[in-house]
Short mmCIF file of C-alpha atoms and ligand atoms in Angstrom, two decimals:
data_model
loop_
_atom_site.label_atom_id
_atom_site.label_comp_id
_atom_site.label_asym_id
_atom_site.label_seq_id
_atom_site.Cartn_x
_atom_site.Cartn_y
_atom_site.Cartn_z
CA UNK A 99 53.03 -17.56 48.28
CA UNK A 100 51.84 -14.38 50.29
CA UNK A 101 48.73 -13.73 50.57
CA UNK A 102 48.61 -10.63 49.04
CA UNK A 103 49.37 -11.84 45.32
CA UNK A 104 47.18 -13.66 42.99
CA UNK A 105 47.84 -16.33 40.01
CA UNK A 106 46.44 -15.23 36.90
CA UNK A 107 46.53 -18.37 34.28
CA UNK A 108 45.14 -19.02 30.64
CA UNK A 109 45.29 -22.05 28.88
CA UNK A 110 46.14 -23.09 25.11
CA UNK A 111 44.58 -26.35 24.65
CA UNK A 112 45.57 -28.49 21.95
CA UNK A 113 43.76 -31.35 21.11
CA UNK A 114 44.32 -34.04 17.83
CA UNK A 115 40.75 -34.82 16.47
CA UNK A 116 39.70 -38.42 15.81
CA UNK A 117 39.36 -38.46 11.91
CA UNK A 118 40.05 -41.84 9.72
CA UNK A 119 42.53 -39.01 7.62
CA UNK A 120 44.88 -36.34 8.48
CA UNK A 121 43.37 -32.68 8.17
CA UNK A 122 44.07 -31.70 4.48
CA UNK A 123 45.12 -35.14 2.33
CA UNK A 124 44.00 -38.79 2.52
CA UNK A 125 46.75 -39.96 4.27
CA UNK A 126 45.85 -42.75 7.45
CA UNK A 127 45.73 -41.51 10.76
CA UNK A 128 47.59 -44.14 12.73
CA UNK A 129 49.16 -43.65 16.49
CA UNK A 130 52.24 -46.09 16.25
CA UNK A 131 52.73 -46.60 12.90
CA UNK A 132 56.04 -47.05 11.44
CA UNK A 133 58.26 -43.46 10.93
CA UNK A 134 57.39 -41.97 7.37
CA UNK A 135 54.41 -44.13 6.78
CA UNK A 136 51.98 -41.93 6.66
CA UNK A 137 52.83 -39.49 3.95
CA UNK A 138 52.05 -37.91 0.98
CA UNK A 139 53.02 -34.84 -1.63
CA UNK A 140 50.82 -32.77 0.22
CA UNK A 141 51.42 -33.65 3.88
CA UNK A 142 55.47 -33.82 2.54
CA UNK A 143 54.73 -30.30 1.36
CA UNK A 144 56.20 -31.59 -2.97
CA UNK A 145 55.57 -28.68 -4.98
CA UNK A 146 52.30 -28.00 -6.66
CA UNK A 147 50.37 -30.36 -3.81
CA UNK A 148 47.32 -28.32 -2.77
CA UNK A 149 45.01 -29.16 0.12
CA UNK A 150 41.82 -30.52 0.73
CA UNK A 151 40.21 -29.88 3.94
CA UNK A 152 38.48 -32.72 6.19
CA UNK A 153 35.07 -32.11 6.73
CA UNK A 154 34.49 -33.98 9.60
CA UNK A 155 37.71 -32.12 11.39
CA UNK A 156 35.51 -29.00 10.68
CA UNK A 157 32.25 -30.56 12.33
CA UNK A 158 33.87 -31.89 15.43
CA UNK A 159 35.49 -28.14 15.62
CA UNK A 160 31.99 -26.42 15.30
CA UNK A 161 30.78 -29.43 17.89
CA UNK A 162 33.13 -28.57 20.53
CA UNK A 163 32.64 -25.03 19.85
CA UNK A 164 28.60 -25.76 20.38
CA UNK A 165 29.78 -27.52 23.84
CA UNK A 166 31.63 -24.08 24.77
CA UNK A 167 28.60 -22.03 23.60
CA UNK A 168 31.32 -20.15 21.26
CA UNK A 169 29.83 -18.16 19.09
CA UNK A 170 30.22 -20.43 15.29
CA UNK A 171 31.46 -18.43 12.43
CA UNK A 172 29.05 -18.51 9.02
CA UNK A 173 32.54 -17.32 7.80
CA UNK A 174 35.90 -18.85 8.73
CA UNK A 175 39.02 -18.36 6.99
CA UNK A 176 41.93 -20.51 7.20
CA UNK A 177 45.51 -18.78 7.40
CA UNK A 178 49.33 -19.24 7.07
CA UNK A 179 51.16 -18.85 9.65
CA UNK A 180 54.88 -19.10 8.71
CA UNK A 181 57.41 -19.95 10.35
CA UNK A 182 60.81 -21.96 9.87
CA UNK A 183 61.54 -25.45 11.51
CA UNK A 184 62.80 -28.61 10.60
CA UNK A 185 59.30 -30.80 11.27
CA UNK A 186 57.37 -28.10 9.33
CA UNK A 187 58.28 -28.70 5.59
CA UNK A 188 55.91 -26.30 4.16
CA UNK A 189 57.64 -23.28 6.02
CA UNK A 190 54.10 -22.95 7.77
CA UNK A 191 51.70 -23.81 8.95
CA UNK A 192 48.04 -23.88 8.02
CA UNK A 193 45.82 -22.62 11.00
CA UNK A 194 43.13 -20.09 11.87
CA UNK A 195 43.83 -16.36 12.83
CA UNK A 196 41.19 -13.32 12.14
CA UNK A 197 38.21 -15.87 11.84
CA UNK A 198 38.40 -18.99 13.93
CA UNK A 199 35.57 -21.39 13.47
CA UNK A 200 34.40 -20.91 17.09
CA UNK A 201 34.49 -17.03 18.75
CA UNK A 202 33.88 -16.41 21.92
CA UNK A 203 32.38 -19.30 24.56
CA UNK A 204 32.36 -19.48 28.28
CA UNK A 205 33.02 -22.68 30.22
CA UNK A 206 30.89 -23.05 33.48
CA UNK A 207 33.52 -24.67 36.10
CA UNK A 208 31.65 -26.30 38.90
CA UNK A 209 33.31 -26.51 41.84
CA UNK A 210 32.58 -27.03 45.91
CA UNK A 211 32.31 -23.37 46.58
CA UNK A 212 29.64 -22.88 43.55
CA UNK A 213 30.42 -22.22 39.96
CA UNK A 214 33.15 -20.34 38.46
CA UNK A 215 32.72 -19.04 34.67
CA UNK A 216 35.76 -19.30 32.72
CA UNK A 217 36.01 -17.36 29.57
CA UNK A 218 36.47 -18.89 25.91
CA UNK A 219 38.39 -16.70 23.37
CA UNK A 220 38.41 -18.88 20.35
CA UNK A 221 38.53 -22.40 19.49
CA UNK A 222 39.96 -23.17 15.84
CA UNK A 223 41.11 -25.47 13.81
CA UNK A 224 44.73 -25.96 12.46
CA UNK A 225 47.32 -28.79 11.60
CA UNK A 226 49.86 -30.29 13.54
CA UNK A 227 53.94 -30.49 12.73
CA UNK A 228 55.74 -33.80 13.16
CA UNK A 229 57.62 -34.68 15.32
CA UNK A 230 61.41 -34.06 15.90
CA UNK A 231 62.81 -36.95 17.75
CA UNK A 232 66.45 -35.59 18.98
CA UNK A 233 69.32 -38.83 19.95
CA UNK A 234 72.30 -39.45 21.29
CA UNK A 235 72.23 -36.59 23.78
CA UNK A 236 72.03 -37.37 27.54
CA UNK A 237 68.48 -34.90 27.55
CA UNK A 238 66.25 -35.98 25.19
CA UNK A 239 66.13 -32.22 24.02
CA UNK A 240 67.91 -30.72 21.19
CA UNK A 241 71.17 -29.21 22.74
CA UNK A 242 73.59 -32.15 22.74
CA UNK A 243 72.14 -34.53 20.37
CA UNK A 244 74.32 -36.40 17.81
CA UNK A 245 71.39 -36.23 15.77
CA UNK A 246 67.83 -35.17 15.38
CA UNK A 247 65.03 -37.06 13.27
CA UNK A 248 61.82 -36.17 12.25
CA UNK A 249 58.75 -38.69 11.67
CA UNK A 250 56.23 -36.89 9.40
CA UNK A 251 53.38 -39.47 10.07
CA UNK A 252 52.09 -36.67 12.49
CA UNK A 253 52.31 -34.12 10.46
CA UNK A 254 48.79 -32.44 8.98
CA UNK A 255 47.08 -33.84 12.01
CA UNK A 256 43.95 -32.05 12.65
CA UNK A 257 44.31 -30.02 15.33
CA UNK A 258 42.15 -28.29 17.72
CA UNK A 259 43.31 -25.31 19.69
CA UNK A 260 40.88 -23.67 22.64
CA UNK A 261 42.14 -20.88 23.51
CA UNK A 262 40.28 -19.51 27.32
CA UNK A 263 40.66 -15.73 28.47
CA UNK A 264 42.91 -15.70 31.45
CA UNK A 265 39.88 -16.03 34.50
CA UNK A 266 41.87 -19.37 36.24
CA UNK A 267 43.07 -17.90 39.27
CA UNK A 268 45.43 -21.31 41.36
CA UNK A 269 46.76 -24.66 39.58
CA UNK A 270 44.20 -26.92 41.33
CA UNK A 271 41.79 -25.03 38.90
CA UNK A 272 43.63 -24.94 36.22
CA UNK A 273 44.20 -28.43 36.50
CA UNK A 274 40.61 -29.00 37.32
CA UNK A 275 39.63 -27.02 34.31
CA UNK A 276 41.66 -29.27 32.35
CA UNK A 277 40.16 -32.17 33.29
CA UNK A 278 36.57 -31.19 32.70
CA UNK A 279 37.27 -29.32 29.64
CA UNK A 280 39.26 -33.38 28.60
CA UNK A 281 35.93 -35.32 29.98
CA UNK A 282 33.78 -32.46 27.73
CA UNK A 283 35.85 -33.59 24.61
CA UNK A 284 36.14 -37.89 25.25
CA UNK A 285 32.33 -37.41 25.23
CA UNK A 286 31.90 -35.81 22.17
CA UNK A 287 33.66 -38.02 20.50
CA UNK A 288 35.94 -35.91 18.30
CA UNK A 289 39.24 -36.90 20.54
CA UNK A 290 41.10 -39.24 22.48
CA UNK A 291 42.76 -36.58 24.69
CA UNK A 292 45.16 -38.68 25.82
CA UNK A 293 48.56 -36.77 27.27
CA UNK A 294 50.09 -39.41 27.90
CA UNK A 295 49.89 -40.35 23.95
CA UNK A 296 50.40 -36.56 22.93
CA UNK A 297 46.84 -36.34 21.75
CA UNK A 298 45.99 -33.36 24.46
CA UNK A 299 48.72 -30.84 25.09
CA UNK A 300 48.47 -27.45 27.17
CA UNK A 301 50.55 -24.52 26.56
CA UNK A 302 50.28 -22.23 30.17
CA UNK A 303 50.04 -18.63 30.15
CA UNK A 304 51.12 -17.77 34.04
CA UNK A 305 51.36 -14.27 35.54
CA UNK A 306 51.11 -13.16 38.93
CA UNK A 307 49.36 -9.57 40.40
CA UNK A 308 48.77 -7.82 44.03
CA UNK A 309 45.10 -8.79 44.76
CA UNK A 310 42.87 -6.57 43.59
CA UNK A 311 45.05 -4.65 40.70
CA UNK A 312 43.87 -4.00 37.56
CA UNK A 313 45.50 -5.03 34.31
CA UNK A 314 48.36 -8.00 33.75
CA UNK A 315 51.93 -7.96 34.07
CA UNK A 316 54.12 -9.81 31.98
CA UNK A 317 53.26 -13.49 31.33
CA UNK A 318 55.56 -16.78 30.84
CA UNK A 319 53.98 -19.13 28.57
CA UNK A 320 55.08 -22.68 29.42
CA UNK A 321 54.34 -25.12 26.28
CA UNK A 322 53.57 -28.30 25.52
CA UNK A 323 52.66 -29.66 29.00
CA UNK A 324 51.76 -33.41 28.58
CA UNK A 325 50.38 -34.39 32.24
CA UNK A 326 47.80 -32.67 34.32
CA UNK A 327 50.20 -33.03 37.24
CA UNK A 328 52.99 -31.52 35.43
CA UNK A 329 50.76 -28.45 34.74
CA UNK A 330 49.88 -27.40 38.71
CA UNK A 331 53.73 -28.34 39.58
CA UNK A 332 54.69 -25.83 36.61
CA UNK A 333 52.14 -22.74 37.44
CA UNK A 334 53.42 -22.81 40.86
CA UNK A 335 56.91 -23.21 40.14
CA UNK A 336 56.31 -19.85 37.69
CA UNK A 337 54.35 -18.25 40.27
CA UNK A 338 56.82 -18.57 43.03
CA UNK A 339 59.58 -17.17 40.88
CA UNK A 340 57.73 -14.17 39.64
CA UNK A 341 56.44 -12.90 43.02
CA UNK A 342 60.03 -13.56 44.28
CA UNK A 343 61.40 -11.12 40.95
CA UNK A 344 58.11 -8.67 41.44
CA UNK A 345 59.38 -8.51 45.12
CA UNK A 346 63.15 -7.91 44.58
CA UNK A 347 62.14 -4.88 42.45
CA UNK A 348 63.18 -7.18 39.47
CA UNK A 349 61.63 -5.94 35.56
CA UNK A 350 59.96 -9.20 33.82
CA UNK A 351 59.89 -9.66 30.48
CA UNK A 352 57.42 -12.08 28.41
CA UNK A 353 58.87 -15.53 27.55
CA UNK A 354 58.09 -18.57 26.73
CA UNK A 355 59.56 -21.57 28.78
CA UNK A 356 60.12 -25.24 29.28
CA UNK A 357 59.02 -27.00 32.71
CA UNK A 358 61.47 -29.78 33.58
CA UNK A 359 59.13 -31.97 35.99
CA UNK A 360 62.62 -34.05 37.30
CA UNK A 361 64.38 -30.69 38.38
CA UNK A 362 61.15 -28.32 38.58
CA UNK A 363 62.80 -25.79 37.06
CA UNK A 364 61.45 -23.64 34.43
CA UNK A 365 64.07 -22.59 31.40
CA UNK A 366 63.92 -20.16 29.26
CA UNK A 367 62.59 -21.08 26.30
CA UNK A 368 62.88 -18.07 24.08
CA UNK A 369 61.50 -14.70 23.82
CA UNK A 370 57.98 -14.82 23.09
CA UNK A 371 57.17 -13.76 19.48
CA UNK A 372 54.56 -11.41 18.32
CA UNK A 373 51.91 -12.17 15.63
CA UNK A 374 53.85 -10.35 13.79
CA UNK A 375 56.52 -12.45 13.42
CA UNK A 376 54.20 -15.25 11.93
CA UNK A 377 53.28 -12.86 9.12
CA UNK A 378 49.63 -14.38 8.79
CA UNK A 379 47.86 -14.17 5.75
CA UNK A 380 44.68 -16.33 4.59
CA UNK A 381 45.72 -19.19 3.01
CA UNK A 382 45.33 -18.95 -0.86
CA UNK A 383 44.58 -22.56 -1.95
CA UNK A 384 41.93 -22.75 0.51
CA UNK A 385 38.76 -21.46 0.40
CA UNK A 386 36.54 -19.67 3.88
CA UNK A 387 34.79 -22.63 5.10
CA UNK A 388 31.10 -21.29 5.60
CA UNK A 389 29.01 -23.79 7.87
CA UNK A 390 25.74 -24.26 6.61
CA UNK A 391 22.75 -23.31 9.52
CA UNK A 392 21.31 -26.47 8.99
CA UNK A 393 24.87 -28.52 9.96
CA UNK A 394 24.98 -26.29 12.82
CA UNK A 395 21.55 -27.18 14.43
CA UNK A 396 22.08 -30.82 13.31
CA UNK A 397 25.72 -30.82 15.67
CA UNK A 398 23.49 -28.61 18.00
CA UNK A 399 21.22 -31.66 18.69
CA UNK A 400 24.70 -34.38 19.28
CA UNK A 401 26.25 -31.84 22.49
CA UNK A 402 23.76 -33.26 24.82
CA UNK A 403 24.20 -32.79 28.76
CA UNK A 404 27.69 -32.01 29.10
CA UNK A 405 29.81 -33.40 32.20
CA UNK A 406 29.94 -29.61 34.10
CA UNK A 407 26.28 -29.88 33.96
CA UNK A 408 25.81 -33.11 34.90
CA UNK A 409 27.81 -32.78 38.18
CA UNK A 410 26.01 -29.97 39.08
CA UNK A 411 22.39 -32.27 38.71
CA UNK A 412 23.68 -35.25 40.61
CA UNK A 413 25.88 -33.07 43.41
CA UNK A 414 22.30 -32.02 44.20
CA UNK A 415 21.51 -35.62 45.26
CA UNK A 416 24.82 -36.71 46.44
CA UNK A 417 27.38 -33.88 47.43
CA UNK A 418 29.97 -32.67 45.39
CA UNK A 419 33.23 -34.42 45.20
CA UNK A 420 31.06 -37.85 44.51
CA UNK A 421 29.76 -35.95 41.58
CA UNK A 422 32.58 -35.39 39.90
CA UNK A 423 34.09 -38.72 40.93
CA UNK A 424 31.02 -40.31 39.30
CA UNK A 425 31.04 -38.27 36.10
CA UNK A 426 35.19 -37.92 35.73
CA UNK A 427 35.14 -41.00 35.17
CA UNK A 428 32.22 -41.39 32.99
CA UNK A 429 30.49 -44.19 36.07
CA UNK A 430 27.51 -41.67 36.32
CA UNK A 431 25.53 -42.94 33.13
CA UNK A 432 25.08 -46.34 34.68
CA UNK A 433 24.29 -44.92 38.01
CA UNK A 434 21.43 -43.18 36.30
CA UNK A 435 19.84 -46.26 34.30
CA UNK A 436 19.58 -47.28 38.19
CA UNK A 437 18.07 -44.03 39.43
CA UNK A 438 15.95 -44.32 36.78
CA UNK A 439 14.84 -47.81 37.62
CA UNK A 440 14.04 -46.51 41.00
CA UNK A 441 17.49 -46.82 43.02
CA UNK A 442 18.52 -44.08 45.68
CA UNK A 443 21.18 -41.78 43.62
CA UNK A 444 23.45 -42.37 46.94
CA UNK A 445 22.86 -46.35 46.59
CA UNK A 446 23.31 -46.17 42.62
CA UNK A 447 26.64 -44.53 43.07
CA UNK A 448 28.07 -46.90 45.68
CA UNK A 449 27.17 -50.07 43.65
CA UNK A 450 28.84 -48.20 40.41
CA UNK A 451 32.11 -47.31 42.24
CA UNK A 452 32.06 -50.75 43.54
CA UNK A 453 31.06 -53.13 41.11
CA UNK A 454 31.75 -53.72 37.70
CA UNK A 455 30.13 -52.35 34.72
CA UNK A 456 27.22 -53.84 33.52
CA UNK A 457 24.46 -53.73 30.31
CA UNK A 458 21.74 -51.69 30.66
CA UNK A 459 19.35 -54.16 29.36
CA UNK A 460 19.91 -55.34 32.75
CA UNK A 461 19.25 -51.73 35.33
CA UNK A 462 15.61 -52.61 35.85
CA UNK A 463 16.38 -56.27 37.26
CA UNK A 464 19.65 -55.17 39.01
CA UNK A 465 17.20 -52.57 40.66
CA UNK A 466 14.72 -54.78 41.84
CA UNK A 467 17.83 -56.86 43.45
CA UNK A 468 19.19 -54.09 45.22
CA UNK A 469 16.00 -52.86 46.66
CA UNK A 470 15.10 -56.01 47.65
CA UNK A 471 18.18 -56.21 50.20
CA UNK A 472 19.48 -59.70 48.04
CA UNK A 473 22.19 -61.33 50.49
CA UNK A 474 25.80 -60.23 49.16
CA UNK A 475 26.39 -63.43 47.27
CA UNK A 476 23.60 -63.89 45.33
CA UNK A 477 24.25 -59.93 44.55
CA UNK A 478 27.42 -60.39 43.54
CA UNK A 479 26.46 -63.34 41.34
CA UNK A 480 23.67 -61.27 39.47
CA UNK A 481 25.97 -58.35 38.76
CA UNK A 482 28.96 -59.87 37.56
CA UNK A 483 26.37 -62.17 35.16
CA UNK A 484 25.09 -58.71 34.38
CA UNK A 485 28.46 -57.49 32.32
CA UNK A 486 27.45 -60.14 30.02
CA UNK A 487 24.31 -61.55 28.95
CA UNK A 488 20.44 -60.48 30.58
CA UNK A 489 19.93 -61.51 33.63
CA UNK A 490 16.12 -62.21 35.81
CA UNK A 491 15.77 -61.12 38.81
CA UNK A 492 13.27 -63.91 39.48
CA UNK A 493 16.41 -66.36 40.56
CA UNK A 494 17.95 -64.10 43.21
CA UNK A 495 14.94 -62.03 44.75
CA UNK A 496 13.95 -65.31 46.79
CA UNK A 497 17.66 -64.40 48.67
CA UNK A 498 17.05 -61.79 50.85
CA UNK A 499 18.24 -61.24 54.18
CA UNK A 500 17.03 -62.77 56.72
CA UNK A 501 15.38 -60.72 59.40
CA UNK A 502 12.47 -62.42 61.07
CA UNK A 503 12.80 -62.72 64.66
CA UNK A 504 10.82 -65.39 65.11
CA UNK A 505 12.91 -67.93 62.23
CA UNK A 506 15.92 -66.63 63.63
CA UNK A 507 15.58 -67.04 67.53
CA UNK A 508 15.53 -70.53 67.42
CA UNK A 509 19.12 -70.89 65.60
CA UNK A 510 20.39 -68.09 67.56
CA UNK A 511 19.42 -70.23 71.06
CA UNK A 512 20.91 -73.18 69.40
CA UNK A 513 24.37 -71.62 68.58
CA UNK A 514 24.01 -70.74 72.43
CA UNK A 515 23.87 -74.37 73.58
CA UNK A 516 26.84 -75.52 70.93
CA UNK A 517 28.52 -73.17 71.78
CA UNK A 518 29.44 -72.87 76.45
CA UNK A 519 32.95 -72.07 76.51
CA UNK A 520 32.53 -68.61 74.10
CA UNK A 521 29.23 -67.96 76.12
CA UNK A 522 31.33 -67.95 79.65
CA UNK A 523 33.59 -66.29 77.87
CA UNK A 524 31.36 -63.54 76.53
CA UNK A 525 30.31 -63.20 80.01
CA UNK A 526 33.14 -62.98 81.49
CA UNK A 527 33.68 -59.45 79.86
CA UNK A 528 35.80 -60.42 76.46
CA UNK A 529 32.58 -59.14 74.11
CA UNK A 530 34.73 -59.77 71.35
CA UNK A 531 33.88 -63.29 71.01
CA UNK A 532 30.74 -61.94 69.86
CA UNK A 533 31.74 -62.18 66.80
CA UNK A 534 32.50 -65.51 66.73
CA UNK A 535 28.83 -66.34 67.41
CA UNK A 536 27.69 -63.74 65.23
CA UNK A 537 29.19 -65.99 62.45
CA UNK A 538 27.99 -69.48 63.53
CA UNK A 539 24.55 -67.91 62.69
CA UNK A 540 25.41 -67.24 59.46
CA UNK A 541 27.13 -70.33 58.72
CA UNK A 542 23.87 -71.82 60.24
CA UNK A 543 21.89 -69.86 57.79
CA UNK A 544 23.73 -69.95 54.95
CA UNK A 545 24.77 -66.31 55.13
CA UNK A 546 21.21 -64.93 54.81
CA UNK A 547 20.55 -64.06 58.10
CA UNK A 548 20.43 -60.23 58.73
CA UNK A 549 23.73 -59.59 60.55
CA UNK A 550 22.39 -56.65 62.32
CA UNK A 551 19.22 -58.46 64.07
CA UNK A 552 21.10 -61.69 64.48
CA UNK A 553 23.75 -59.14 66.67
CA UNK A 554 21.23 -57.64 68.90
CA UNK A 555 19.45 -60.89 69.85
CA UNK A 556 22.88 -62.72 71.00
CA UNK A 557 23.50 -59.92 73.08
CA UNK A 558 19.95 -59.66 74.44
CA UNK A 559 20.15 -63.36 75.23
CA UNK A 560 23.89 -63.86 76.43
CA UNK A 561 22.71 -60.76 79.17
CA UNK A 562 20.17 -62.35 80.40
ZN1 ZN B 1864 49.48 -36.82 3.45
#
């Protein structure tokens, strides 16, 4: 893209919360479950059914919002918003408009140029539709089916929806965004955020501008994204083709569109609807949900250090991109029972990304190991015996390297003498033969010789 425009992107987040029940009746949350399992009057939408809403959807809502520093309504109102589709059999559907739980949040983004603050507009809670399963067509989608089907088992999921302000300016942040904002929620607890299994979908608001104007031009929304991937590959595909129409004098209108990831081509989806269309109103079988203070300061205690933070504490000690490898993928909490234990951060993250994963009954004795230089063996032993049961560092500590001069010149003189032919051959210029020697040492030693010092005294000997 030329230089002189600039991506403007917001993100609709949708996430399904992990509750034993769907948001507003008793009916089993279950991903796989037979079609039509799950069901009930109210889910089905049978006349006279009236809601109930899930209490702990509404704490994990006011949680995340706590983890977004949102602003949490003492007054939220839940609303209809109607429109008409076959996997929504009530005619609408029950969501949050003029009073979300959550207002306004920001989201500090580190990243390897220093931090980037990326507005929250609202998070709130609302159900999901089912799902519409179209057949016999050669697209999977709608046009050309011989039939579609809808399983309601997903319907009346609780559903979360973030909502940021549109601060992302390329798709590596968006998609970076993503991904912290996904790690923020697995560690709360309240989701699976899984795209793969439809439990986190984006919708991408994408416009484009001349660098430094003021104001937007017209967006494209491109919904339901289902891989983080999928979401860079679709802002620059809608970026490309709106600078192109910007610079052809072309007029753009507001849309919403599908990404095709197989062609990457965006099609139209439909015109984007107002509010208006949706007719809102508050939902009349539902009362305002008004969080007590005291809930609120008790969910205030569970956010703990959240993953943005986190990489910006251990970047300090290690750099940047082996912060967020650490804490993307959650490795940094046993790195720090080793830290705490008195392991360098830089040596604690190695033996995370490297070995397996293992009780933290067992960081203090896994410590002492690695600071004592343990040959690799016995090391490997100790941690893979650490996954399961406690271990003592009393039966490996005794095998360190060994680095003593004196105990090791006389093996070193006596893989000399075994050893003529590599010796003249060392000599006569071929030093990779060293190697060869190198390893009689350790065989002699039983690998706990200290590779390094057993190195320099063969060559200090085989010179002279
Ligand atoms: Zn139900």
């Amino acid at each position: 893209m030329a230089a002189e425009w600039e991506t403007v992107i917001g993100l609709e987040v949708h996430a399904h919360l992990k509750t034993r029940t769907k948001m507003f009746c008793r009916c089993e949350l279950e991903y796989g479950a037979a079609e039509n399992t799950r069901t009930c009057p109210v889910c089905l939408a049978h006349p006279g059914a009236l809601p109930v809403p899930n209490g702990k959807a509404i704490e994990h809502t006011i949680l995340l919002g706590l983890a977004l520093d949102c602003e949490i309504a003492s007054h939220a109102v839940f609303a209809r918003k109607n429109y008409f589709y076959p996997d929504l059999p009530k005619g609408y559907q029950i969501s949050q408009y003029e009073a979300p739980l959550c207002g306004r949040g920001t989201f500090a983004l580190p990243t390897a140029g220093g931090e980037r603050t990326i507005g929250i507009t609202r998070a709130h809670l609302e159900e999901d539709a089912a799902k519409t399963v179209h057949t016999g067509g050669a697209t999977g989608r709608s046009v050309g089916a011989s039939a579609s089907l809808v399983d309601f088992n997903r319907g009346g999921t609780p559903l979360l929806e973030i909502v940021t302000e549109p601060d992302l300016r390329s798709a590596d942040e968006a998609m970076w965004f993503l991904r912290l904002l996904r790690q923020t929620i697995v560690e709360l607890g309240i989701s699976d955020a899984e795209m793969e299994k439809g439990t986190l979908r984006a919708d991408v608001n994408v416009s484009v501008r001349r660098t430094g104007e003021e104001g937007y031009r017209p967006r494209w929304e491109i919904k339901n994204m289902n891989s983080f991937t999928f979401v860079g590959r679709a802002i620059e595909a809608a970026a490309r083709r709106q600078v192109a129409a910007h610079e052809a004098g072309e007029e753009l209108v507001q849309s919403t569109y599908d990404y095709d990831p197989d062609t990457d081509r965006l099609t139209v989806h439909r015109s984007k609807e107002e509010a208006d269309d949706y007719r809102y109103f508050p939902e009349p079988d539902l009362v305002p949900v008004e969080p007590p203070a005291e809930l609120v300061e008790r969910l205030r205690g569970l956010v703990g250090e959240r993953p943005a933070e986190r990489i910006r504490r251990i970047e300090q000690a290690i750099g940047f991109d082996g912060a967020v490898e650490l804490v993307t993928t959650g490795k940094d909490v046993s790195a720090e029972w080793l830290v705490v234990e008195g392991v360098p951060w830089r040596t604690a993250a190695n033996v995370v990304m490297n070995r397996g994963p293992f009780l933290r009954e067992n960081a203090g004795a896994l410590a002492q190991i690695i600071n004592a230089g343990v040959v690799r063996a016995a090391a490997d032993k100790a941690f893979s015996l650490s996954a399961l049961g406690p271990i003592d560092a009393g039966d490996y500590l005794g095998q360190t390297a060994l680095s003593d001069e004196s105990a090791l010149e006389p093996v070193v003189d006596g893989v000399i003498a075994a050893n003529p032919e590599q010796v003249e051959t060392y000599r006569g210029g071929k030093e990779g033969v060293l190697g060869f020697l190198v390893g009689q040492v350790m065989r002699e030693t039983q690998g706990k010789a200290d590779p390094k010092v057993v190195n320099r005294l063969l060559r200090e000997k085989l010179q002279a």
